[in-house]
JSON list of C-alpha atoms in Angstrom, two decimals:
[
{"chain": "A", "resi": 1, "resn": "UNK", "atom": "CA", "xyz": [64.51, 16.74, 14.49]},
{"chain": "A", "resi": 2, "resn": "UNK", "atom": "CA", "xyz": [67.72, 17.09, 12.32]},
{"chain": "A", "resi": 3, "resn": "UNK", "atom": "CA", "xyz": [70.08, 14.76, 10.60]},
{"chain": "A", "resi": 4, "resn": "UNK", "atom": "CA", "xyz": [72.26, 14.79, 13.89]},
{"chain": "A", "resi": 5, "resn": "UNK", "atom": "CA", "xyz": [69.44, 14.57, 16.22]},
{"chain": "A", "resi": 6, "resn": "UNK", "atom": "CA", "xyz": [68.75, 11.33, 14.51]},
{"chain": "A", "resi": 7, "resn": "UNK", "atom": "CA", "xyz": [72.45, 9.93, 14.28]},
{"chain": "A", "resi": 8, "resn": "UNK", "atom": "CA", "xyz": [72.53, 10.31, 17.56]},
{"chain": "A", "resi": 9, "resn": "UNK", "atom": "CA", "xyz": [69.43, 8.42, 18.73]},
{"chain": "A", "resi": 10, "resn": "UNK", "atom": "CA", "xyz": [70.68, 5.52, 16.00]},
{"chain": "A", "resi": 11, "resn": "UNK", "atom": "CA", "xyz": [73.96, 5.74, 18.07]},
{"chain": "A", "resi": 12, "resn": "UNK", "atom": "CA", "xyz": [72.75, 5.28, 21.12]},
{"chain": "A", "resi": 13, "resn": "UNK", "atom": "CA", "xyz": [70.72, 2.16, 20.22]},
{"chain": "A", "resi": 14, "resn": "UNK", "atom": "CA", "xyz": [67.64, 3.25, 18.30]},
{"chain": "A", "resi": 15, "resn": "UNK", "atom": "CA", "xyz": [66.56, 0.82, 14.83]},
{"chain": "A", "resi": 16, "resn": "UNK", "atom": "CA", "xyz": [63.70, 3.40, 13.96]},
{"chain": "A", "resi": 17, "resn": "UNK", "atom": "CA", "xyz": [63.22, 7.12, 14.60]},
{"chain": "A", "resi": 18, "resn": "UNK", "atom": "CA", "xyz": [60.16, 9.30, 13.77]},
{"chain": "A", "resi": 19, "resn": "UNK", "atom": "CA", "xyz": [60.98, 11.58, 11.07]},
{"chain": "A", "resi": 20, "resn": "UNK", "atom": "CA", "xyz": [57.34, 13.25, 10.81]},
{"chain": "A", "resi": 21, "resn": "UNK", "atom": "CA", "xyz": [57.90, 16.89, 12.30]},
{"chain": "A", "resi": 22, "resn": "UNK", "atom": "CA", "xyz": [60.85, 17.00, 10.27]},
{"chain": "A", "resi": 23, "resn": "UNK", "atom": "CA", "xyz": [59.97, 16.07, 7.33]},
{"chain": "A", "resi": 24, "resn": "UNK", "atom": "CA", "xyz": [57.29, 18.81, 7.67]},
{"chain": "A", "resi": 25, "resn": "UNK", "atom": "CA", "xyz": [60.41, 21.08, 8.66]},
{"chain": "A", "resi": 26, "resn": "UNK", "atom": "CA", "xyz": [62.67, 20.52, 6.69]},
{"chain": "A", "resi": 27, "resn": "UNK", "atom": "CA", "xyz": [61.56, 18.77, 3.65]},
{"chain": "A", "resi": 28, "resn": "UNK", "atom": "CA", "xyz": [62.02, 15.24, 1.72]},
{"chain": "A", "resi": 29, "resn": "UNK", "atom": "CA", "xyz": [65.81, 15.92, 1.77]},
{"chain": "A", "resi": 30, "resn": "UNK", "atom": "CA", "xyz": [65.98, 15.41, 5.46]},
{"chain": "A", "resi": 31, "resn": "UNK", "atom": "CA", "xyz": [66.24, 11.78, 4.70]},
{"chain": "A", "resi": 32, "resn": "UNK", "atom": "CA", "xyz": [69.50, 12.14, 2.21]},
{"chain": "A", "resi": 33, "resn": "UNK", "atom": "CA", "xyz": [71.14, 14.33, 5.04]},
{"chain": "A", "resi": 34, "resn": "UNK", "atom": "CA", "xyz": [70.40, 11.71, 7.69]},
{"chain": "A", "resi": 35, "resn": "UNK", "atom": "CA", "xyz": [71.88, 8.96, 5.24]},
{"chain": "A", "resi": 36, "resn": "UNK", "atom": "CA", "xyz": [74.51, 10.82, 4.64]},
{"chain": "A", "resi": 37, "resn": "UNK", "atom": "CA", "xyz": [75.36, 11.47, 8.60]},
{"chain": "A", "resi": 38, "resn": "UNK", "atom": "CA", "xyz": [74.93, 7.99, 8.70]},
{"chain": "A", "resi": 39, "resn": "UNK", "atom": "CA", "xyz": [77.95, 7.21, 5.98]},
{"chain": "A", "resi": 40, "resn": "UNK", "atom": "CA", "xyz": [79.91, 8.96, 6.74]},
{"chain": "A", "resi": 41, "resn": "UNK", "atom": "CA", "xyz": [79.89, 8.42, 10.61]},
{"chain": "A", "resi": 42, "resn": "UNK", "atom": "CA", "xyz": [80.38, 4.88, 9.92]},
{"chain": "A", "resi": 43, "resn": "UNK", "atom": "CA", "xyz": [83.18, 5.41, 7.76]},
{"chain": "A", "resi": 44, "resn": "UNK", "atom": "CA", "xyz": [85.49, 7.47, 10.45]},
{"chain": "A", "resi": 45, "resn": "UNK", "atom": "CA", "xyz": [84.47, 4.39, 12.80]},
{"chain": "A", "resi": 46, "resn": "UNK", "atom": "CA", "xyz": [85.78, 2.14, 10.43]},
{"chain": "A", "resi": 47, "resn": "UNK", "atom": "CA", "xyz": [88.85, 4.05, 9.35]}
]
């Protein structure tokens, strides 16, 4: 799982997803990518 594997299961409805076998993959900073996915998504929606 990547930062835009997980904005797009949030998109489509999700309120949790499982971040385990990526954090393994790709570290503690997969959570500040998928944040930041997140932001800045939601800004262009609101713009």
């Amino acid at each position: 799982m990547c930062a835009a594997d997980a904005q797009c299961k949030l998109d489509e409805g999700a309120s949790l997803v499982q971040l385990y076998t990526g954090l393994i993959y790709e570290g503690p900073g997969l959570v500040c990518k998928i944040l930041n996915t997140g932001l800045n998504h939601t800004k262009k929606c609101y713009e």
